[in-house]
Short mmCIF file of C-alpha atoms in Angstrom, two decimals:
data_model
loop_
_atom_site.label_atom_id
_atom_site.label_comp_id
_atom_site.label_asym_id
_atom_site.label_seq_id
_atom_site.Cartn_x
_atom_site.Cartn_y
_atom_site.Cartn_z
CA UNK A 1 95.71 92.68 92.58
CA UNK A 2 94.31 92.17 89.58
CA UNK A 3 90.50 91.99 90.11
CA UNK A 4 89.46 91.10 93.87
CA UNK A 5 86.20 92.73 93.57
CA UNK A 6 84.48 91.63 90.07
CA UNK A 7 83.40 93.23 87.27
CA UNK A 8 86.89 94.01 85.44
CA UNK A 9 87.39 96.66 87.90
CA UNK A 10 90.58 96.66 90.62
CA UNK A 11 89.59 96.52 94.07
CA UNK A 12 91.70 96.77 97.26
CA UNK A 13 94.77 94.28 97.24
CA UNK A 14 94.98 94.61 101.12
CA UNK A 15 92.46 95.58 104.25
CA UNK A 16 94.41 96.77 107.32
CA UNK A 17 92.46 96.97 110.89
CA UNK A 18 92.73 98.42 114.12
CA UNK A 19 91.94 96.47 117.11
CA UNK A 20 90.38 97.74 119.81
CA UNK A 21 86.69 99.02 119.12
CA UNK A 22 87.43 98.23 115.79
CA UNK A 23 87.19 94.26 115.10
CA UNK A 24 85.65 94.29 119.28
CA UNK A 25 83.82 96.51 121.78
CA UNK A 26 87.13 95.76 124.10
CA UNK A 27 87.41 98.57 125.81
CA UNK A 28 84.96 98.01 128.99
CA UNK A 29 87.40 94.92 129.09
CA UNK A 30 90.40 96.81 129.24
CA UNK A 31 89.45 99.27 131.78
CA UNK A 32 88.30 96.69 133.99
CA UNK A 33 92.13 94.80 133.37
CA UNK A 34 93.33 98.10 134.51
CA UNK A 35 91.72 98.83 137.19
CA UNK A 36 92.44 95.07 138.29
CA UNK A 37 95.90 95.39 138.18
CA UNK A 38 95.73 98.56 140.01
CA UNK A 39 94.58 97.12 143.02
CA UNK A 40 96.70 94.04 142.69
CA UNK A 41 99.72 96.51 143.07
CA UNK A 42 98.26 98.68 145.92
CA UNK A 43 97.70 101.97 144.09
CA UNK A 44 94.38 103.09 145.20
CA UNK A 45 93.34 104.09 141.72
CA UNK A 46 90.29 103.47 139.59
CA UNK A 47 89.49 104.94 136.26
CA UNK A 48 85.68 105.03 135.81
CA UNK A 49 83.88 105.55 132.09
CA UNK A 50 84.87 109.14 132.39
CA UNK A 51 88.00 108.74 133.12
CA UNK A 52 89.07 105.92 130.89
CA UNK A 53 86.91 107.90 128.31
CA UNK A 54 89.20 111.18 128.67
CA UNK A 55 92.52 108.59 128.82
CA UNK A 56 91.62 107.00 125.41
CA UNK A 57 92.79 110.30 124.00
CA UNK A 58 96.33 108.84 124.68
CA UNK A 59 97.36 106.07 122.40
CA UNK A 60 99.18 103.19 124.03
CA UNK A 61 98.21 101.58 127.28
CA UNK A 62 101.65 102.71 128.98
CA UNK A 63 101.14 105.79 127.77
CA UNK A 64 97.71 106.17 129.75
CA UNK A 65 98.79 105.55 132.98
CA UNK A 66 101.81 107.76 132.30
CA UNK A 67 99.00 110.37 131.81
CA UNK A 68 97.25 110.06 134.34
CA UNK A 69 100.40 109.82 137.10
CA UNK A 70 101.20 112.51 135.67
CA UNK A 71 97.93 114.31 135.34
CA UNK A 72 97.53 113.48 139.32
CA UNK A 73 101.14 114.02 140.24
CA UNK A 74 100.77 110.65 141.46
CA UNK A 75 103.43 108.41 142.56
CA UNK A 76 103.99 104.76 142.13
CA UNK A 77 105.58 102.59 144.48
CA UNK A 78 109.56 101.88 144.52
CA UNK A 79 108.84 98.32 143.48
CA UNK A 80 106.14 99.21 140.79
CA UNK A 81 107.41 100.14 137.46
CA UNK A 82 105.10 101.52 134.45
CA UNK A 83 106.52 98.44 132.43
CA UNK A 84 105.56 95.72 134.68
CA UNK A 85 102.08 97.79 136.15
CA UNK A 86 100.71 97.29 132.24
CA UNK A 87 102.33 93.69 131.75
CA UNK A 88 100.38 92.94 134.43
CA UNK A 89 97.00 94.68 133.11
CA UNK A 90 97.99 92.55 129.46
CA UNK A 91 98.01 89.47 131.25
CA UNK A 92 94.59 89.89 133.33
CA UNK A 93 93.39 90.90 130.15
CA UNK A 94 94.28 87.89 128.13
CA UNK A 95 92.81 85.98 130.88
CA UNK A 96 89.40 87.95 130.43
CA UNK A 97 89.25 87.68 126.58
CA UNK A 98 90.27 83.69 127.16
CA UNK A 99 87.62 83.24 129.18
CA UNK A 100 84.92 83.87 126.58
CA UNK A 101 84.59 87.95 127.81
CA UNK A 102 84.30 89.35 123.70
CA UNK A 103 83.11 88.77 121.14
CA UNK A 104 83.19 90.66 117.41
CA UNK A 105 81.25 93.42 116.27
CA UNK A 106 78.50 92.89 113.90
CA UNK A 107 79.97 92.54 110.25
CA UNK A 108 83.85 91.78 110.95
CA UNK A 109 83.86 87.92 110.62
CA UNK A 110 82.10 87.94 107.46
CA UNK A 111 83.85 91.07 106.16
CA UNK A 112 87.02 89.14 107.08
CA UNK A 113 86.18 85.65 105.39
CA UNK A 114 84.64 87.66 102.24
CA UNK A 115 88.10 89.41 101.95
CA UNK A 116 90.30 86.09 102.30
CA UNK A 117 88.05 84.50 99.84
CA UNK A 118 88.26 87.05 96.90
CA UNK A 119 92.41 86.99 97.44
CA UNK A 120 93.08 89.84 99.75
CA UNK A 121 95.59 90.43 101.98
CA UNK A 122 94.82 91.14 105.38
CA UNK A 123 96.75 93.12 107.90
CA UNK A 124 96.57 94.73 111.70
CA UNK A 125 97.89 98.05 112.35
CA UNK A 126 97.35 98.87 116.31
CA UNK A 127 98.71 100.52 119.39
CA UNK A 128 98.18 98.05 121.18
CA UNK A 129 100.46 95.02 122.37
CA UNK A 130 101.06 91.95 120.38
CA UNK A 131 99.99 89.73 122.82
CA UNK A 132 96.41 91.71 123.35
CA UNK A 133 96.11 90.80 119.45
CA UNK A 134 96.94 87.43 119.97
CA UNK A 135 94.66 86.86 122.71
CA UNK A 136 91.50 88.91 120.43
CA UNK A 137 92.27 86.57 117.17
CA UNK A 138 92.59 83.31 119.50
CA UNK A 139 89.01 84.41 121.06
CA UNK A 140 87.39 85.26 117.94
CA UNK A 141 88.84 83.35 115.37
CA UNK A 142 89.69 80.43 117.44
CA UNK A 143 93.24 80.74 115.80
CA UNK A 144 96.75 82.49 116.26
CA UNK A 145 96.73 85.88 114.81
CA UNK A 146 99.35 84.98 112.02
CA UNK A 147 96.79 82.41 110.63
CA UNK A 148 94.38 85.28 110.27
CA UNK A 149 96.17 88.50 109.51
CA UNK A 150 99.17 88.51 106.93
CA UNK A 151 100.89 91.43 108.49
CA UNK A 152 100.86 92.51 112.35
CA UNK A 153 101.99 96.20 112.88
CA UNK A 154 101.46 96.57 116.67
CA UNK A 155 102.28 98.21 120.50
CA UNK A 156 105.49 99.19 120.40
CA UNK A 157 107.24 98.59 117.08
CA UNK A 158 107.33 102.24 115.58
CA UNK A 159 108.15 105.27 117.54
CA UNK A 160 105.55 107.30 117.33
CA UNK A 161 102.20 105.90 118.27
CA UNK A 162 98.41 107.30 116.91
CA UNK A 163 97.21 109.60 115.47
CA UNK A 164 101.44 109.58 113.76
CA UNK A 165 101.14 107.38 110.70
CA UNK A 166 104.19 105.13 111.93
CA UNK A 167 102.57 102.02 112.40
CA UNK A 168 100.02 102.05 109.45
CA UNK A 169 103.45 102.75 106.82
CA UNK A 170 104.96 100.04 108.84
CA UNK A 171 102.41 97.64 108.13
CA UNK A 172 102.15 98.58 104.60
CA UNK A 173 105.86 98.45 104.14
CA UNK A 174 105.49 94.72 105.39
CA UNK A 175 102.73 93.76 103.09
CA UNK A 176 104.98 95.63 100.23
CA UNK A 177 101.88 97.62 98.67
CA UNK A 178 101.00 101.24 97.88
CA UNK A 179 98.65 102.96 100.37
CA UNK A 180 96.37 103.72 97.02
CA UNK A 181 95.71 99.86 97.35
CA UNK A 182 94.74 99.62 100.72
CA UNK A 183 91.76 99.79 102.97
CA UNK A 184 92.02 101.27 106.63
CA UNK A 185 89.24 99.81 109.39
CA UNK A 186 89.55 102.51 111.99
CA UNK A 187 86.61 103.28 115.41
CA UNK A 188 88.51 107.21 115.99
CA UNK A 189 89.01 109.98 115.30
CA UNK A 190 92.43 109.32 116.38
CA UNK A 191 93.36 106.07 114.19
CA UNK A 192 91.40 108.26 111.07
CA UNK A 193 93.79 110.42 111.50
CA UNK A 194 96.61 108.33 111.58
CA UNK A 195 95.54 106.17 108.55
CA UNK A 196 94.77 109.33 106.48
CA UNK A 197 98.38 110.51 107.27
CA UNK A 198 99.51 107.32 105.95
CA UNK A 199 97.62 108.15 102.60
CA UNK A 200 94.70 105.79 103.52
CA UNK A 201 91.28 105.98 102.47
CA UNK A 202 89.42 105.27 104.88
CA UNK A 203 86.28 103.23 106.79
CA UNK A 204 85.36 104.38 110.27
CA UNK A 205 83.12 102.73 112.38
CA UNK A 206 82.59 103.86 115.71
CA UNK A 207 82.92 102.39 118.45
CA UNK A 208 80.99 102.89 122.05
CA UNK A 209 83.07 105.39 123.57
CA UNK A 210 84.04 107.16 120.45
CA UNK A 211 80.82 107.68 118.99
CA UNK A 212 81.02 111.47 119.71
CA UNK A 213 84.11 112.15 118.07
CA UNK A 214 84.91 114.17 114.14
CA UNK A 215 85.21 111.41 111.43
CA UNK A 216 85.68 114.13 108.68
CA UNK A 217 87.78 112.90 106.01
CA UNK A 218 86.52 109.31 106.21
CA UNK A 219 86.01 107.48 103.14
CA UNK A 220 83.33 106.15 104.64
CA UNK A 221 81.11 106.37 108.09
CA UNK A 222 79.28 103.28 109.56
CA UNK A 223 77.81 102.31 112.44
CA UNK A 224 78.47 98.81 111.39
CA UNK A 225 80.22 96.63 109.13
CA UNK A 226 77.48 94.48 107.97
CA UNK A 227 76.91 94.36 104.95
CA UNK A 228 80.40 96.05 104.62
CA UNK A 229 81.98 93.90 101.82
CA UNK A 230 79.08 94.75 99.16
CA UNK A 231 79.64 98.52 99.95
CA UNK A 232 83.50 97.95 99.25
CA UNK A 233 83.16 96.14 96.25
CA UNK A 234 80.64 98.68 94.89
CA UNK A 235 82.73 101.85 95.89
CA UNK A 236 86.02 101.02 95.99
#
């Protein structure tokens, strides 16, 4: 990139964002998909805001309720598998977000348009599953997530999840850029970590239920993206 930010001065040729917390408050929306699916299938479980709270220490929604079975010694029923248990929880979740259940946190649609207009390159590096994204960018955007983000680098496509750096040097491998020209968007201490492995400066904004954990290390710490582009171009 030659000069995305003004001034005769290089900027960041690429922004790459997690998803959930990150571009929406989704969790509340998630745990309730769970906890829907959970009854759907019979299991007598229910994760309150403590509990999901604790789980969001594991990255990957399989991966949770692995945890906690495990954590419980619980056992799932012959005909309920951990795939198809969080298929279903994706699908009741899509539903939710279609049905007008999210919306963006303050800053992200602006920061995204202000971005696409100076020529960046924008990009999605999650744990969570492609069709979750696609579902978020349909709600928000009101388009498919490939006519918003460049590059998706999601759920299951590296094999090691966050706070590894898998998915964020997958995503810059696909947009074919140094991590020196990159931005990370991350809402924990968990995806810092995993951006920062990746050689990512990087913005953290947190989110609800991760407003009590270390963002140390962050390029920079906001409770909001507002504003964020005119930080970015100043700083970067």
């Amino acid at each position: 990139m030659s000069d995305g930010m003004g001034g005769g001065r290089p900027g960041p040729a690429a922004l790459i964002f997690d998803v959930d917390g990150t571009l929406a408050e989704t969790e509340e929306l998630h745990r309730a998909a769970f906890n829907a699916a959970f009854a759907a299938h019979g299991l007598g479980w229910h994760w309150d805001r403590p509990t999901y709270g604790a789980l969001l220490a594991v990255t990957g929604g399989k991966e949770r309720i692995r945890a906690y079975r495990d954590r419980h010694a619980f056992a799932l029923p012959r005909e309920t598998d951990i795939a198809g248990l969080h298929a279903d929880k994706t699908h009741r979740y899509g539903r939710m977000v279609a049905e007008g259940a999210l919306c963006a946190r303050p800053g992200v649609l602006s920061l995204v348009a202000e971005a696409r207009g100076h020529g960046l390159r924008l990009a999605v590096a999650t744990t969570t599953s492609p069709d979750n994204v696609e579902a978020l960018c349909r709600a928000l955007w009101q388009r498919p997530a490939g006519e918003v983000f460049d590059v998706i680098a999601a759920g299951d496509e590296v094999g090691a999840k966050k706070p590894a750096p898998d998915v964020y040097l997958l995503a810059l491998a696909r947009l074919g850029i140094a991590c020196e020209a990159a931005l990370a968007f991350e809402d924990s201490a968990v995806g810092l970590a995993s951006a920062r492995a990746a050689g990512l400066k990087v913005v953290a904004c947190p989110s609800l239920y991760m407003s009590g954990d270390d963002f140390a290390g962050a390029w920079w710490l906001t409770p909001s993206l507002d504003g964020a582009w005119r930080h970015i171009a100043a700083s970067f």
